[in-house]
XYZ file of C-alpha atoms in Angstrom:
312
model
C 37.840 15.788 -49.482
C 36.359 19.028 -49.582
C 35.859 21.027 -45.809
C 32.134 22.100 -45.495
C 32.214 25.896 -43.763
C 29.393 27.293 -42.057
C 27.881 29.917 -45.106
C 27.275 32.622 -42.509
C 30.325 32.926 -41.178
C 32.904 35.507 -42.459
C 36.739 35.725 -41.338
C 37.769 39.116 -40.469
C 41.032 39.876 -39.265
C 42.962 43.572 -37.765
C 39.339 45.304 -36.592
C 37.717 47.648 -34.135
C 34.771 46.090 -32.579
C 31.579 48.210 -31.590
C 29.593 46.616 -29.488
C 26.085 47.251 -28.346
C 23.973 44.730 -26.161
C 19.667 44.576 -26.756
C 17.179 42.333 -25.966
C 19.533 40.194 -24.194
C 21.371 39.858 -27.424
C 24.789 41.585 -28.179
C 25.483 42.813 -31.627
C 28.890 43.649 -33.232
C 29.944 45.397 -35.890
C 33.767 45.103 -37.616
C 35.355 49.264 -38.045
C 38.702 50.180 -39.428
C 40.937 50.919 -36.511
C 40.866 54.326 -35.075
C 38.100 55.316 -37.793
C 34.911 55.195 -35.318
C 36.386 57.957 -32.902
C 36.564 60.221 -35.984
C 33.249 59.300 -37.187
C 31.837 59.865 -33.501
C 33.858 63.568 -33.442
C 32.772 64.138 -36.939
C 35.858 64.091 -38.840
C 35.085 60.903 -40.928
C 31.905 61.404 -42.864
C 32.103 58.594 -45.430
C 30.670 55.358 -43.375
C 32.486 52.934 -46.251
C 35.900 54.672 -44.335
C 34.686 53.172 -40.942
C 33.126 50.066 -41.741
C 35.162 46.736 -42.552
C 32.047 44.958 -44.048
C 28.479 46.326 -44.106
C 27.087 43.571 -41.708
C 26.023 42.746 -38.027
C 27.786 40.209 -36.129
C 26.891 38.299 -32.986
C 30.392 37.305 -32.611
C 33.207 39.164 -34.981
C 35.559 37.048 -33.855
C 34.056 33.794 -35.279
C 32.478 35.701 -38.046
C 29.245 34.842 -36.918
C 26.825 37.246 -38.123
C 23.466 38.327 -36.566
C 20.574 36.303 -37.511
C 17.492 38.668 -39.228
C 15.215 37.556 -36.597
C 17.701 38.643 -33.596
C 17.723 41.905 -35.410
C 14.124 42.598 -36.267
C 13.477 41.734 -32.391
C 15.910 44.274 -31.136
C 15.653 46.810 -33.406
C 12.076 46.120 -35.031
C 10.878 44.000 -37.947
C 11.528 47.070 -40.467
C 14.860 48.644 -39.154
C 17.067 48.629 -42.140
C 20.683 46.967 -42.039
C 21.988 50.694 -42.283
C 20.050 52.176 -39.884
C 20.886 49.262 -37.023
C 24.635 49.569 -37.936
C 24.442 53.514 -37.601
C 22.755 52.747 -34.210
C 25.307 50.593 -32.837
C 27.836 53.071 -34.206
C 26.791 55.951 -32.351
C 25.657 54.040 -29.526
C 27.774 51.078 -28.565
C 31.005 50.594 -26.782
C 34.440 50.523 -28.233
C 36.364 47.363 -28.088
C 39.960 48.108 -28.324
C 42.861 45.967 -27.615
C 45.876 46.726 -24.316
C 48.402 48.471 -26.478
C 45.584 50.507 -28.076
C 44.378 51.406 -25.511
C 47.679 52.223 -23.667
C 47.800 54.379 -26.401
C 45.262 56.350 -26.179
C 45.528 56.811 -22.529
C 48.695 58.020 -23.639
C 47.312 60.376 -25.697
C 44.885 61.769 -23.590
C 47.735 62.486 -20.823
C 49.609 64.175 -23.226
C 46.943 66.322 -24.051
C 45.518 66.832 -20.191
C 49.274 67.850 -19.596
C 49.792 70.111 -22.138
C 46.119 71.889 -21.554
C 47.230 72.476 -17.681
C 50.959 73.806 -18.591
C 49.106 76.427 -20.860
C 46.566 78.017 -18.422
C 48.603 77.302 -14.742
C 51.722 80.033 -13.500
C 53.438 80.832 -10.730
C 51.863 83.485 -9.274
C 54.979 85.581 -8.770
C 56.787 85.440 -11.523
C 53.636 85.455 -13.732
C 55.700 82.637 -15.694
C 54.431 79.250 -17.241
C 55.298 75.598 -15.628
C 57.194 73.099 -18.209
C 55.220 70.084 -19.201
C 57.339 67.829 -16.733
C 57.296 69.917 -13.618
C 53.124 70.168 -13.936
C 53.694 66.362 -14.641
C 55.722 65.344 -11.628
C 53.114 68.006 -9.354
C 50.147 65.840 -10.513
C 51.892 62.393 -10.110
C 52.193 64.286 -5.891
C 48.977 64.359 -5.437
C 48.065 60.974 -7.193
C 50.233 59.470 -4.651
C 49.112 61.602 -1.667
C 45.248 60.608 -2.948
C 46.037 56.942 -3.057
C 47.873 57.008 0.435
C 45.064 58.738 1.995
C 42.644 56.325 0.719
C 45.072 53.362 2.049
C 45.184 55.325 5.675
C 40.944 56.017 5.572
C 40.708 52.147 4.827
C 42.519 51.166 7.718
C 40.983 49.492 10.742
C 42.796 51.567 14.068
C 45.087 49.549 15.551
C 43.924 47.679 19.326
C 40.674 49.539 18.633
C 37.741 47.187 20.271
C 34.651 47.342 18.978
C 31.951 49.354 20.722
C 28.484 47.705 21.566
C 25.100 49.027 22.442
C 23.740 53.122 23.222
C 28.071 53.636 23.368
C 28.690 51.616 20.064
C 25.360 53.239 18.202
C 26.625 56.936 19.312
C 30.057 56.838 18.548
C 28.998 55.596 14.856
C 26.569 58.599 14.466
C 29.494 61.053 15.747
C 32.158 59.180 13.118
C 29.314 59.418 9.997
C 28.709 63.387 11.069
C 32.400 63.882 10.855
C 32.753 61.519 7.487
C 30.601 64.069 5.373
C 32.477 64.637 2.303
C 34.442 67.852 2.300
C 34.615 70.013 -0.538
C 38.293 68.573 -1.246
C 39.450 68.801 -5.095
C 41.536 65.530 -5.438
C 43.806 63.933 -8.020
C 43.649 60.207 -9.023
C 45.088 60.434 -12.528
C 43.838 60.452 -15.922
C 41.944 58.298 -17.723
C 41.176 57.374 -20.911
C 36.704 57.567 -21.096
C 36.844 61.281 -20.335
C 37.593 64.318 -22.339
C 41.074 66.247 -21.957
C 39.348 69.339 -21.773
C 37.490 68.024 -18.659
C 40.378 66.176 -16.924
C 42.237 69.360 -16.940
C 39.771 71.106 -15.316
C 39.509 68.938 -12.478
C 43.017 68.696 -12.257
C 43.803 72.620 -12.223
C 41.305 72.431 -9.700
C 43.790 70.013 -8.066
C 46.446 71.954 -7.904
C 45.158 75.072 -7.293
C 43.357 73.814 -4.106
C 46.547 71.309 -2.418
C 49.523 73.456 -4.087
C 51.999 70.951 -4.288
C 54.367 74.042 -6.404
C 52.667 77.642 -6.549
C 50.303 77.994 -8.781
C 47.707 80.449 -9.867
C 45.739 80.607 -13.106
C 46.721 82.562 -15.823
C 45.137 85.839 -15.840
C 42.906 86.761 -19.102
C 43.319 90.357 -20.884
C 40.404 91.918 -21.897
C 38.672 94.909 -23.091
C 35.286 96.395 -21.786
C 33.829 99.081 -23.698
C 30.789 100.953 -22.122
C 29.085 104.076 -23.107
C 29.966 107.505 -21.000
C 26.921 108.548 -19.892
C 26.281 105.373 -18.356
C 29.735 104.884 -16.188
C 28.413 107.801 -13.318
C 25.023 105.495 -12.708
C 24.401 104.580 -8.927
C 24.487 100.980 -8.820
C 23.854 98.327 -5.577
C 24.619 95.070 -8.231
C 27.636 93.708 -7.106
C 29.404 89.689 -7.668
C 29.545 89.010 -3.869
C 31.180 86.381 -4.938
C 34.070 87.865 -6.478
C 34.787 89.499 -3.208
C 33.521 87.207 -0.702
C 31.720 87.969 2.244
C 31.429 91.572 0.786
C 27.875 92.946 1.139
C 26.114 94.769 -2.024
C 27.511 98.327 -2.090
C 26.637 101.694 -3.353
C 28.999 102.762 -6.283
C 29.059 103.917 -9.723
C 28.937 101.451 -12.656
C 32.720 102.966 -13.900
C 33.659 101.694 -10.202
C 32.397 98.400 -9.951
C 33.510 97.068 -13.751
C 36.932 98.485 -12.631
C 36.536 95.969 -8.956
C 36.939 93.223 -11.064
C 40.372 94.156 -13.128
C 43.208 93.015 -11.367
C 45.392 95.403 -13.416
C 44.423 98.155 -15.621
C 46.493 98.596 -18.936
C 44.637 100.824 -20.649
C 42.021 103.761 -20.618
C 40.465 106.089 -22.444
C 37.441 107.652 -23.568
C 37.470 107.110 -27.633
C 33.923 109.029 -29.074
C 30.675 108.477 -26.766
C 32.638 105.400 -25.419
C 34.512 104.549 -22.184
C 37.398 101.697 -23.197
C 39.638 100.030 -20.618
C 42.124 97.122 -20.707
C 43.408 94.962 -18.562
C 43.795 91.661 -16.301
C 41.220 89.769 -14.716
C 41.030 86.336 -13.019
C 39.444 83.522 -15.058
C 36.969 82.763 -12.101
C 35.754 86.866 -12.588
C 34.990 86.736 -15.751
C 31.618 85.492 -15.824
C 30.897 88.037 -13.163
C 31.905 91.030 -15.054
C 29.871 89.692 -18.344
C 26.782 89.114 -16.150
C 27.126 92.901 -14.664
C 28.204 94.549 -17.901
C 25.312 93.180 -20.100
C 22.677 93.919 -17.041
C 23.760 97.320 -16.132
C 24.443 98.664 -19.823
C 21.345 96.984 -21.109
C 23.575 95.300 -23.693
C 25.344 98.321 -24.688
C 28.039 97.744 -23.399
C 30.830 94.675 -24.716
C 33.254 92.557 -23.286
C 36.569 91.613 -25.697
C 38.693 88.426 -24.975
C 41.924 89.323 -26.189
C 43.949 86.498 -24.522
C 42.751 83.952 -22.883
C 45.625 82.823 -20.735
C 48.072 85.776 -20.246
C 51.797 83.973 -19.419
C 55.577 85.047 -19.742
C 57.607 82.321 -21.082
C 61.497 82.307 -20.599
């Protein structure tokens, strides 16, 4: 006896759902595993590569696929098929399963890790961390972040509650004392934000609690600037690369060379004034902003390493 199956439904087995919910309808689409982040970052061009089958699903699962009026209601009456799937695409959330996913968290760890090891010293020996000693320094302050929560959440013990004018001013005093601090903490990484990013905040991290010494690596440069300009009276100054520091008097040679750490190198090479040397990441904006305002964009700025480390 033959076994009658519903014609619009199509078995599809091993896939990466994308799914994107509108018009109180949600719509799937069936992707080749690990083929839509490419596609999203640009590395896969050919949509044949991502897509399993050139249809949209209500429910992958069951191979149920979207009926045209579902569609032409969320997307209008004259979308095409190609332009809807491109839509969800670009547009709609990644289904992936636990060990993918533990995967790519996995991934983007590694990465946050190895980003941090590569721009964070000691800032005495000028020398880099290893991967697992900037590892077990983050996995510090994850625990230290998660303990404070615990403490903040906790009621004080044999504490009674307080009732009228007393109750109504001692809440007032505990919400004035509650404001958020500027405090950079640590909670770990996750897996819906870049690496870049992550490592940012977590430098940030460690810079601000210090749970080993760390600095960030210093950048090498080289600032060329014409001669006749160098002896020019200047009040510009970064008051925030010294801070607290007032706008001073002083030549333009005198402030660009405020904001080197270290000089390496200089020389006068032609019409041109050229030093080189060390300056902290957080300067560096600084000393761009004041070099192409004071020299009227004659003078440049070189990068010639962005993280300057000694490695044993």
């Amino acid at each position: 006896m033959p076994i009658n199956q519903p014609s619009n439904q199509i078995k599809l087995t091993n896939v990466s759902l994308v799914r994107l919910k509108k018009a109180k309808k949600r719509f799937e689409i069936a992707c080749y595993k690990n083929k839509v982040l490419e596609w999203r970052s640009g590395v896969e061009k050919d949509l044949d590569n991502v897509l399993q089958i050139d249809n949209v699903f209500l429910n992958v699962s069951k191979g149920q696929t979207a009926p045209s009026a579902d569609l032409a209601k969320a997307f209008g009456p004259k979308t095409p098929i190609k332009d809807i799937i491109l839509e969800i695409l670009s547009k709609g959330e990644l289904q992936v399963g636990e060990k993918e996913r533990q995967a790519q968290l996995e991934r983007v760890h590694n990465e946050v890790i190895g980003i941090v090891a590569s721009k964070l010293v000691d800032p005495k020996t000028k020398r880099v961390y290893t991967t697992g000693m900037i590892e077990k320094a983050l996995d510090m302050l994850s625990s230290q972040g998660s303990q404070a929560q615990e403490e903040k959440e906790k009621p004080a013990a044999g504490a009674a509650p307080a009732t009228g004018e007393e109750g109504e001013a001692k809440e007032a005093k505990e919400a004035k004392e509650a404001k958020p601090k500027p405090v950079h903490a640590w909670t770990g990484v996750v897996a819906t934000k870049s690496a870049k990013s992550q490592a940012l905040d977590a430098m940030k991290a460690l810079i601000a609690n210090q749970p080993i010494p760390v600095a960030r690596a210093r950048m090498r440069l080289r600032i060329t600037c014409p001669t006749g300009i160098l002896k020019h009276t200047t009040k510009r100054y970064d008051t925030a690369h010294v801070e607290g520091e007032e706008k001073a008097h002083g030549t333009v040679k005198d402030h660009i060379l405020s904001y080197i750490e270290q000089v390496e190198t200089q020389d006068v090479v032609g019409p041109e004034w050229e030093v080189t040397g060390f300056v902290e990441p957080g300067a560096f904006k600084g000393l761009g902003d004041f070099i192409g305002s004071e020299t009227k964009g004659q003078g440049r700025v070189e990068v010639l390493d962005m993280a300057v480390t000694h490695e044993d």
